[in-house]
Coordinates of C-alpha atoms and ligand atoms in Angstrom, one line a residue:
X29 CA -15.3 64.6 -12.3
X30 CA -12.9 67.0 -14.6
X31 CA -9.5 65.3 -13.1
X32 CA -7.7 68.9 -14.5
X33 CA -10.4 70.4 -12.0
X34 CA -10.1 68.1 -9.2
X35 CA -6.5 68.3 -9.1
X36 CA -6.5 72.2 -9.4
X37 CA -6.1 73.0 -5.4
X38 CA -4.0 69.8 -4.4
X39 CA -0.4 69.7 -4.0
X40 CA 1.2 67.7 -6.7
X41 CA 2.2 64.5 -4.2
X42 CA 0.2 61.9 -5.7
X43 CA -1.1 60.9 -9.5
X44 CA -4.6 60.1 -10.1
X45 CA -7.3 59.8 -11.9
X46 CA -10.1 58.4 -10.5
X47 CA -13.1 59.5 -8.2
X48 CA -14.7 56.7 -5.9
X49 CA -17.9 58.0 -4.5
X50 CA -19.3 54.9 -2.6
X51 CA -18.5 51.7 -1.4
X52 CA -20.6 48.4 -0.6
X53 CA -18.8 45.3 0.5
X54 CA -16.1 44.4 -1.6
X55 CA -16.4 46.8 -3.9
X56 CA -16.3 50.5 -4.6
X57 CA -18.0 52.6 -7.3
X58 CA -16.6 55.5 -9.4
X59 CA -18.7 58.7 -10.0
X60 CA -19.3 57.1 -13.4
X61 CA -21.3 54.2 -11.6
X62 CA -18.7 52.1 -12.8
X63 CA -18.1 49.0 -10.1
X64 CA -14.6 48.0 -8.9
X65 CA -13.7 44.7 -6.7
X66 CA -10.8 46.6 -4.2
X67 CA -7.8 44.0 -3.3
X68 CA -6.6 47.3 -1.7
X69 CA -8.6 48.0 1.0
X70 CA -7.6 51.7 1.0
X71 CA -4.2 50.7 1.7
X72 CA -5.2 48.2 4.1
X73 CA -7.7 49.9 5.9
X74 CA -10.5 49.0 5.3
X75 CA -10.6 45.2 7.1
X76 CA -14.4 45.3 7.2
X77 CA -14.8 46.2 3.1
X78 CA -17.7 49.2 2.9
X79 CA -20.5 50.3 4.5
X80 CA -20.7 47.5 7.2
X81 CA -24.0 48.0 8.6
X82 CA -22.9 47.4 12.7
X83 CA -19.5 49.6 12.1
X84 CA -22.2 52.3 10.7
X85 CA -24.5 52.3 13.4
X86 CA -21.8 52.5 15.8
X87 CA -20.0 55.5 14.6
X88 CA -23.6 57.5 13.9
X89 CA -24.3 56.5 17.7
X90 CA -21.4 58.3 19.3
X91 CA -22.2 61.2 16.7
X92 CA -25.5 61.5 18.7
X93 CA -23.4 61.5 22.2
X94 CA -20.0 62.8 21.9
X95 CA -17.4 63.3 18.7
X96 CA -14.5 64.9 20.5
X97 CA -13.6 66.0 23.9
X98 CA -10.2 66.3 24.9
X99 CA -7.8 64.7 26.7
X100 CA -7.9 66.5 29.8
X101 CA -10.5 64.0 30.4
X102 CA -11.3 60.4 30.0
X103 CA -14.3 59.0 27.6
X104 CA -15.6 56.0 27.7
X105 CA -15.4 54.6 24.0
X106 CA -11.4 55.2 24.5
X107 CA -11.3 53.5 27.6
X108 CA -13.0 50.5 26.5
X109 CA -11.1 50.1 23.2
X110 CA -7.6 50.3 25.0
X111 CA -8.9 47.5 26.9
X112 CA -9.8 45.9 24.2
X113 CA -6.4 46.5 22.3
X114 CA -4.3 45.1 25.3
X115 CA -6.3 42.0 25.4
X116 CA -5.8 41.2 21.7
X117 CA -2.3 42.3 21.6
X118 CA -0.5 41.3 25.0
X119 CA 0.4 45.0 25.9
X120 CA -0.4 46.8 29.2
X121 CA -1.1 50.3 27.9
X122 CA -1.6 52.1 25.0
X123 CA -1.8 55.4 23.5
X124 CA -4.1 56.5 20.9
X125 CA -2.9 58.5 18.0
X126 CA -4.3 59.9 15.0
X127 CA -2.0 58.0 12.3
X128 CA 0.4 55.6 11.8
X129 CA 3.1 57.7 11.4
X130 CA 2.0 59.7 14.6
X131 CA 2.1 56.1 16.5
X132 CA 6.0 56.1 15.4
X133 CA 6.9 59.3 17.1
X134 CA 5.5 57.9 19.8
X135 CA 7.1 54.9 20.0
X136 CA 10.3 56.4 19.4
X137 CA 9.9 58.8 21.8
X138 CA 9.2 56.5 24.6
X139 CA 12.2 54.1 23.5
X140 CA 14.3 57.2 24.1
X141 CA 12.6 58.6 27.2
X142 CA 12.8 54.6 28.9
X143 CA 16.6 54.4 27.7
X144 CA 17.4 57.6 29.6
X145 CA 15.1 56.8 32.9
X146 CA 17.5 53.7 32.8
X147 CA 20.9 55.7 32.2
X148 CA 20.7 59.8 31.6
X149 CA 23.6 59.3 29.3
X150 CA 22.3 57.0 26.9
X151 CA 22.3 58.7 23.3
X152 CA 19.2 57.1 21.8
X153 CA 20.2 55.0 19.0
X154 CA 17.9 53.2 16.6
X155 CA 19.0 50.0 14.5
X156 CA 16.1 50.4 11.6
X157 CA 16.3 48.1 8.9
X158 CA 16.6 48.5 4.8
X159 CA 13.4 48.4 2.8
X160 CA 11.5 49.4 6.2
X161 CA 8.5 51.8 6.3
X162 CA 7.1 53.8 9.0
X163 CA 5.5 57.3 7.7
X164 CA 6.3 60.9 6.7
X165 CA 6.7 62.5 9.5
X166 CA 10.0 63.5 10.5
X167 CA 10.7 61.2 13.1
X168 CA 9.2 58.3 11.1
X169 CA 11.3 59.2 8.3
X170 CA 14.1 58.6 10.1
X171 CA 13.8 55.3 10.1
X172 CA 12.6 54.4 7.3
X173 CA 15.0 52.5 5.5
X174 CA 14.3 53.8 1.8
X175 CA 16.7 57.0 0.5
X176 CA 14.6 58.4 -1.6
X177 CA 12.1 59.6 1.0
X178 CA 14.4 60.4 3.3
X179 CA 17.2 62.4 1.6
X180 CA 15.4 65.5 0.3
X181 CA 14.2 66.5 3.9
X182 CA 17.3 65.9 5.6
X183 CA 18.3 66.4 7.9
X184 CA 15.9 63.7 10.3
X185 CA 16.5 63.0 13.6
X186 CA 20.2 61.3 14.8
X187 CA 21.7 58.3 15.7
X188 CA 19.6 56.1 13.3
X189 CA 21.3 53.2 11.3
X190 CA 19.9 50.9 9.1
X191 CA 20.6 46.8 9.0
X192 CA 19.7 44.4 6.7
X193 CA 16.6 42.5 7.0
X194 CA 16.3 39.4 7.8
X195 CA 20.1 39.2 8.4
X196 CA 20.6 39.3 12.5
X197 CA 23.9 39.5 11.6
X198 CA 24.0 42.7 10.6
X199 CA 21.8 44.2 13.1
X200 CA 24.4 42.5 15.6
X201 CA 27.1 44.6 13.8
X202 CA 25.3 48.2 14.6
X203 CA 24.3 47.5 18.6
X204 CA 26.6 50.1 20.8
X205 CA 26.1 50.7 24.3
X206 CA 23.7 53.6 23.3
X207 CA 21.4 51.7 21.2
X208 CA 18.1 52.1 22.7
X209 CA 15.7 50.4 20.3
X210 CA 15.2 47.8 16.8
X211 CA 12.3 48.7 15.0
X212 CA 10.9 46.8 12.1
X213 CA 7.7 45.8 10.8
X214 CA 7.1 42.0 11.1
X215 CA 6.1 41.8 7.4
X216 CA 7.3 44.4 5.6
X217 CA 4.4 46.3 3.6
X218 CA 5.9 49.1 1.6
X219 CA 9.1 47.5 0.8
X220 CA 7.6 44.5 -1.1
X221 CA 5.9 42.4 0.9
X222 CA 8.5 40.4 3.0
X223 CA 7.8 38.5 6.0
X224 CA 10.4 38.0 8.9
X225 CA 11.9 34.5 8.9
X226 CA 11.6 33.3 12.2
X227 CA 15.1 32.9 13.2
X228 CA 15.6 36.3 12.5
X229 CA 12.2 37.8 14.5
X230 CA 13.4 35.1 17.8
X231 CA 17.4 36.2 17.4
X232 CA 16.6 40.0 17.7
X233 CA 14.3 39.3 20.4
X234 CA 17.0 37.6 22.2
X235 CA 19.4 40.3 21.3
X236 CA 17.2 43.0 23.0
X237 CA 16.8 41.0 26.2
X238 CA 20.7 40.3 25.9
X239 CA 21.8 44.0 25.8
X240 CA 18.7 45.8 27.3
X241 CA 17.0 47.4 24.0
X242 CA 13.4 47.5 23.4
X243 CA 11.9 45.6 20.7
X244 CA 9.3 48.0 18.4
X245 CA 7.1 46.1 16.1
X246 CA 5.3 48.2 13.5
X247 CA 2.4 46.5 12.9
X248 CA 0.6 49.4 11.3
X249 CA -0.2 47.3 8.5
X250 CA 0.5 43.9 9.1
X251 CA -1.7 44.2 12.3
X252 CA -5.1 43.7 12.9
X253 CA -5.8 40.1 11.6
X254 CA -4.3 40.7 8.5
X255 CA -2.1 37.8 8.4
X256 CA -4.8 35.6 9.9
X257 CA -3.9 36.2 14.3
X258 CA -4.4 39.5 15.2
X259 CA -0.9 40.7 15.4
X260 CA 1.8 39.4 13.1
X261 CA 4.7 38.7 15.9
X262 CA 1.6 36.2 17.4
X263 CA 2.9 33.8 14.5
X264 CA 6.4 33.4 16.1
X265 CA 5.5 33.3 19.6
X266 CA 7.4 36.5 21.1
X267 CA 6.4 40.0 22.0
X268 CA 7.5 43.6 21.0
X269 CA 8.4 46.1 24.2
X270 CA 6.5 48.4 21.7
X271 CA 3.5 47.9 19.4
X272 CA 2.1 50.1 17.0
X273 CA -0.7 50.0 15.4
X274 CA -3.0 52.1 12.7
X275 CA -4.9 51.1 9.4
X276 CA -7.3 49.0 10.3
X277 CA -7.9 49.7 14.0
X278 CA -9.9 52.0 12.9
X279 CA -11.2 50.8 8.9
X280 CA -12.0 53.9 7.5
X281 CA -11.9 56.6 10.9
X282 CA -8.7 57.6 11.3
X283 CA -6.3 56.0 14.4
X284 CA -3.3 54.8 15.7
X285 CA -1.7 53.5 18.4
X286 CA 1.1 52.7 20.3
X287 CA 1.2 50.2 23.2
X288 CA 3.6 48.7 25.3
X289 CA 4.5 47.1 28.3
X290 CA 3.8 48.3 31.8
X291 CA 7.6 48.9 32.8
X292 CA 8.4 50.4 29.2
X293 CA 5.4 52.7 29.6
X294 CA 5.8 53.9 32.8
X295 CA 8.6 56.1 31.3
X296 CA 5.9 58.5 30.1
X297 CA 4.8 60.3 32.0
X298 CA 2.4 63.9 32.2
X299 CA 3.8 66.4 29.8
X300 CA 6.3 64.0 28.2
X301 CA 3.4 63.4 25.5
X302 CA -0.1 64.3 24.6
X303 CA -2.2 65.0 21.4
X304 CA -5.7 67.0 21.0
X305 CA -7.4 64.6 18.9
X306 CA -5.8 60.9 19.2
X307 CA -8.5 58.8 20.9
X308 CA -11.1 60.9 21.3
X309 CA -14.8 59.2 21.5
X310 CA -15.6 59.3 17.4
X311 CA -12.6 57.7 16.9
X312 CA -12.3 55.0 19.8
X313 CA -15.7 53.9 19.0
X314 CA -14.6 53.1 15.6
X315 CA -11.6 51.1 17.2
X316 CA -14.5 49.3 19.4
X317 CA -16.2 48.2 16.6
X318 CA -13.8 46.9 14.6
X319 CA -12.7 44.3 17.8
X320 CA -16.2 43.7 18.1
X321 CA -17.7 42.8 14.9
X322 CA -14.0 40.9 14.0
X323 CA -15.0 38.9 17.1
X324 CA -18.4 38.2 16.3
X325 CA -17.7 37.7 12.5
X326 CA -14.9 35.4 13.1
X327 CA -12.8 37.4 10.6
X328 CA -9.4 35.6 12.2
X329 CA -10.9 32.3 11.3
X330 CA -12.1 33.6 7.8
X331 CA -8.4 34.9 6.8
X332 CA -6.5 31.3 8.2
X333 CA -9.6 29.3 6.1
X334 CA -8.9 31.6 3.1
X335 CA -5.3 31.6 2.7
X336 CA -4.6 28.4 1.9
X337 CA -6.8 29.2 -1.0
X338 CA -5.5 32.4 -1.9
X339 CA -1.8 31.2 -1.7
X340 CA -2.2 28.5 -4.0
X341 CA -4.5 30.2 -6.8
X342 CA -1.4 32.9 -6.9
X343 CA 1.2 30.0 -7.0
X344 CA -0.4 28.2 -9.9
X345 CA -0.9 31.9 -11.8
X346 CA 3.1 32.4 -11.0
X347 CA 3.4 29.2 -12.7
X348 CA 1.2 29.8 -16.0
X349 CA 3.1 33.7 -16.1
X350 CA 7.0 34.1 -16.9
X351 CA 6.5 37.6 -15.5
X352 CA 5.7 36.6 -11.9
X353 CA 9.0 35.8 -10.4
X354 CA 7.8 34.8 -7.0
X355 CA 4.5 35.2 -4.8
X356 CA 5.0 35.9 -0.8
X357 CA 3.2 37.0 2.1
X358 CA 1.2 36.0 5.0
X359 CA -2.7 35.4 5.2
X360 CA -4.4 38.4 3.3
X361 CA -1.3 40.0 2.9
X362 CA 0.3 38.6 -0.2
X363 CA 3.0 40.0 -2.7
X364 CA 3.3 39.3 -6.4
X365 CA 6.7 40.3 -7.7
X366 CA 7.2 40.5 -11.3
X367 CA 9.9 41.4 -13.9
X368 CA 7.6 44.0 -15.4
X369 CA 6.8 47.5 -13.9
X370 CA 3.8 46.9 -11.4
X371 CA 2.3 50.4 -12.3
X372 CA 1.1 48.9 -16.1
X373 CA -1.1 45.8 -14.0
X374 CA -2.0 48.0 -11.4
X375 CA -3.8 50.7 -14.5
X376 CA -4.5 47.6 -16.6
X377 CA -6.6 46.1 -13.6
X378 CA -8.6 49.6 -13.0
X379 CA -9.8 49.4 -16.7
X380 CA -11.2 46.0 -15.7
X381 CA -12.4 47.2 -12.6
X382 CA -10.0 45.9 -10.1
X383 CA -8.6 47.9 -7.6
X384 CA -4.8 46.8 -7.0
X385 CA -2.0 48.4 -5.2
X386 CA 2.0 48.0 -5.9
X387 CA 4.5 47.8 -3.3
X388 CA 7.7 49.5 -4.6
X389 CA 8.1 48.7 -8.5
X390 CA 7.4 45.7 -9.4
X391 CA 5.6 44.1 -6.3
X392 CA 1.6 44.0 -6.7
X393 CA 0.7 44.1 -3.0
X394 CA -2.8 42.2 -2.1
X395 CA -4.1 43.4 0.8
X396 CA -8.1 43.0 0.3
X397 CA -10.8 43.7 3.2
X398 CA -10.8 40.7 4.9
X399 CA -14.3 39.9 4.6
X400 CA -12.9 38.7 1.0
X401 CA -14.8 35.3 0.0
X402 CA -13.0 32.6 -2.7
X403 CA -15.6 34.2 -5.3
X404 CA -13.2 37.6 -4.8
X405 CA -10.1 35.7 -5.2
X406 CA -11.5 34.0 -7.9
X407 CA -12.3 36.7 -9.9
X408 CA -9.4 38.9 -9.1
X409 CA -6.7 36.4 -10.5
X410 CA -8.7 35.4 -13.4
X411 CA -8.4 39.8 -13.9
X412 CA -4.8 39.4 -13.4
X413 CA -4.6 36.3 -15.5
X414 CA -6.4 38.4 -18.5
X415 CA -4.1 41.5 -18.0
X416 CA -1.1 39.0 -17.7
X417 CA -1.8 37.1 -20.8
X418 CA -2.5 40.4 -23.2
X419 CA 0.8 41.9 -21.8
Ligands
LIG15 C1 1.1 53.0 6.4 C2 2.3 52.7 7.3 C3 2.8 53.7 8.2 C4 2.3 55.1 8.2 O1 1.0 55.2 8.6 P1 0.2 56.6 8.2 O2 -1.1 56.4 8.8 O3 0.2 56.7 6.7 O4 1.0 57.7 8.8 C5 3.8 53.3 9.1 N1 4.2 52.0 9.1 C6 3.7 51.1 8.3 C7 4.3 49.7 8.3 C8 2.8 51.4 7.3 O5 2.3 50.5 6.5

């Protein structure tokens, strides 16, 4: 495809240059024919890799029934994937949304809402944290911990502050009586791939039940077995008040969610909150699915056998390249940071038919599908080991 062409109609918000047309498995293919491996996963999305044959089927079945109805009325695919997301996630209810940023407003609106059921005079303050990412809307701007995004559409919604990560400390410093929520993401994707130390994930927990504020954990794209258990705060043996969840509940349709428990979402309740499309049938069925076929394909099991692997094929390429200066992450959720501008790999590795994305800068973010096998891990650092070497 012309690219002048293609980008004729778009606003200007991202740069590209390339035109996938189809995907099979690991890999997608340009409208050249030209075959990529994807570490990407479509930012994550895409768990399952392409054109899983069972996800398929299942989305062209509820075509034949029932794409949308509203939610004036209850259909069955969303009933059985809320069930199925409370199982795999400890939560009591959920609400479906259309996006991950959508799942924030959400969440934050029902943080605020429970604060005030509690005491009508609470002002409904949010500790966010530096480096932290959780969408473009306006709400989900607001507490997203990087400027640069935020400043040219100020002003966001109040009473937001902004601790350091990883440093309970300094969220410590920022809790008032009218702090209602702490929101972070228990890895942090975006802002360079950066788990949460455990004493830091357990001290805010504690700090919530000490002073009454509800936990959110954005696990839009940590979430759904990306880090090898289904959600990322399952590692450290606590539980958010709030979940939310987007990427790959869906791999490839698009939907969010936010969950919580029952006392928490209770505070909702008819008119507070509502949206036309967010778990109707097309998209619920996608979200049933996914639980399914991870379940029957074991994918859990296939990211915890992997990552030993992965982690240590990275380590020993940090240690034949100056330019890595560290490699991080949890299960198929890894960060390369380097001392060199992340943008040259990431175009180096599409001329040699990998598909990488960067986190911030200088962070090469690996987030493959998680079907990935050692053959895709295999062949995507000897890629990076090329591109490394002739740099
Ligand atoms: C991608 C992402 C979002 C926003 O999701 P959208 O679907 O793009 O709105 C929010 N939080 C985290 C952690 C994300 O990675």
């Amino acid at each position: 495809m012309d690219i002048k062409k293609a980008d004729q109609h778009f606003i200007h918000t991202y740069n590209r240059n390339i035109t996938f047309e189809k995907g099979e498995g690991m890999y997608l293919i340009d409208d050249n024919g030209k075959k990529y491996l994807d570490m990407g996963a479509g930012i994550a999305v895409s768990a399952l890799g392409y054109s899983n044959e069972e996800y398929k089927q299942g989305l062209k079945d509820q075509i034949d029934k029932l794409i949308h109805v509203s939610n004036l009325y209850f259909n069955e695919p969303a009933v059985k994937a809320a069930g199925y997301l409370c199982e795999a996630s400890g939560m009591d209810r959920v609400f479906f949304t259309n996006s991950g940023a959508e799942a924030i407003e959400g969440a934050i609106k029902l943080a605020r809402k429970y604060a005030r059921t509690k005491n009508p005079q609470n002002k409904g303050h949010i500790i966010a944290m530096e480096h932290s990412f959780h969408g473009r809307t306006m709400g989900a701007l607001s507490v997203t911990g990087t400027k640069h995004y935020r400043e040219p559409f100020e002003p966001l919604i109040g009473g937001v502050s902004f601790a350091k990560y990883n440093n309970l400390d300094s969220v410590k410093d920022l809790v008032t009586p009218d702090t209602c929520a702490i929101i972070l993401e228990t890895l942090q994707g975006e802002g360079g791939i950066h788990p949460a130390s455990e004493d830091f994930i357990k001290g805010i927990r504690a700090l919530c039940d000490e002073k009454d504020i509800l936990l959110i954990l954005d696990e839009i794209q940590c979430g759904m077995g990306r880090t090898g258990k289904m959600f990322a705060f399952q590692h450290y043996g606590i539980c958010p008040d709030i979940l939310t969840s987007a990427k790959a509940l869906g791999c490839g349709v698009p939907v969010g969610a936010f969950a919580a428990k029952e006392e928490v979402a209770r505070a909702l309740v008819p008119g507070d909150h509502g949206t036309t499309y967010g778990g109707n049938p097309l998209a619920t069925a996608a979200v049933c699915k996914v639980f399914e076929i991870y379940k029957k394909e074991h994918i859990l099991e296939h990211v915890c056998e992997l990552t030993p692997y992965l982690q240590d094929k990275l380590t020993k390429l940090a240690a034949k390249h100056e330019c890595i200066t560290d490699v991080r992450g949890i299960g198929f959720m890894q960060g390369i940071e380097l001392n060199i501008a992340a943008g040259t790999v990431v175009n180096a590795a599409l001329e040699k038919g990998l598909v990488l994305i960067s986190a911030g800068t200088n962070i090469i973010r690996i987030v493959p599908p998680l079907i990935a096998e050692k053959e895709h891990i295999d062949s995507m650092c000897s890629i990076l080991d090329e591109i490394l070497t002739e740099l």
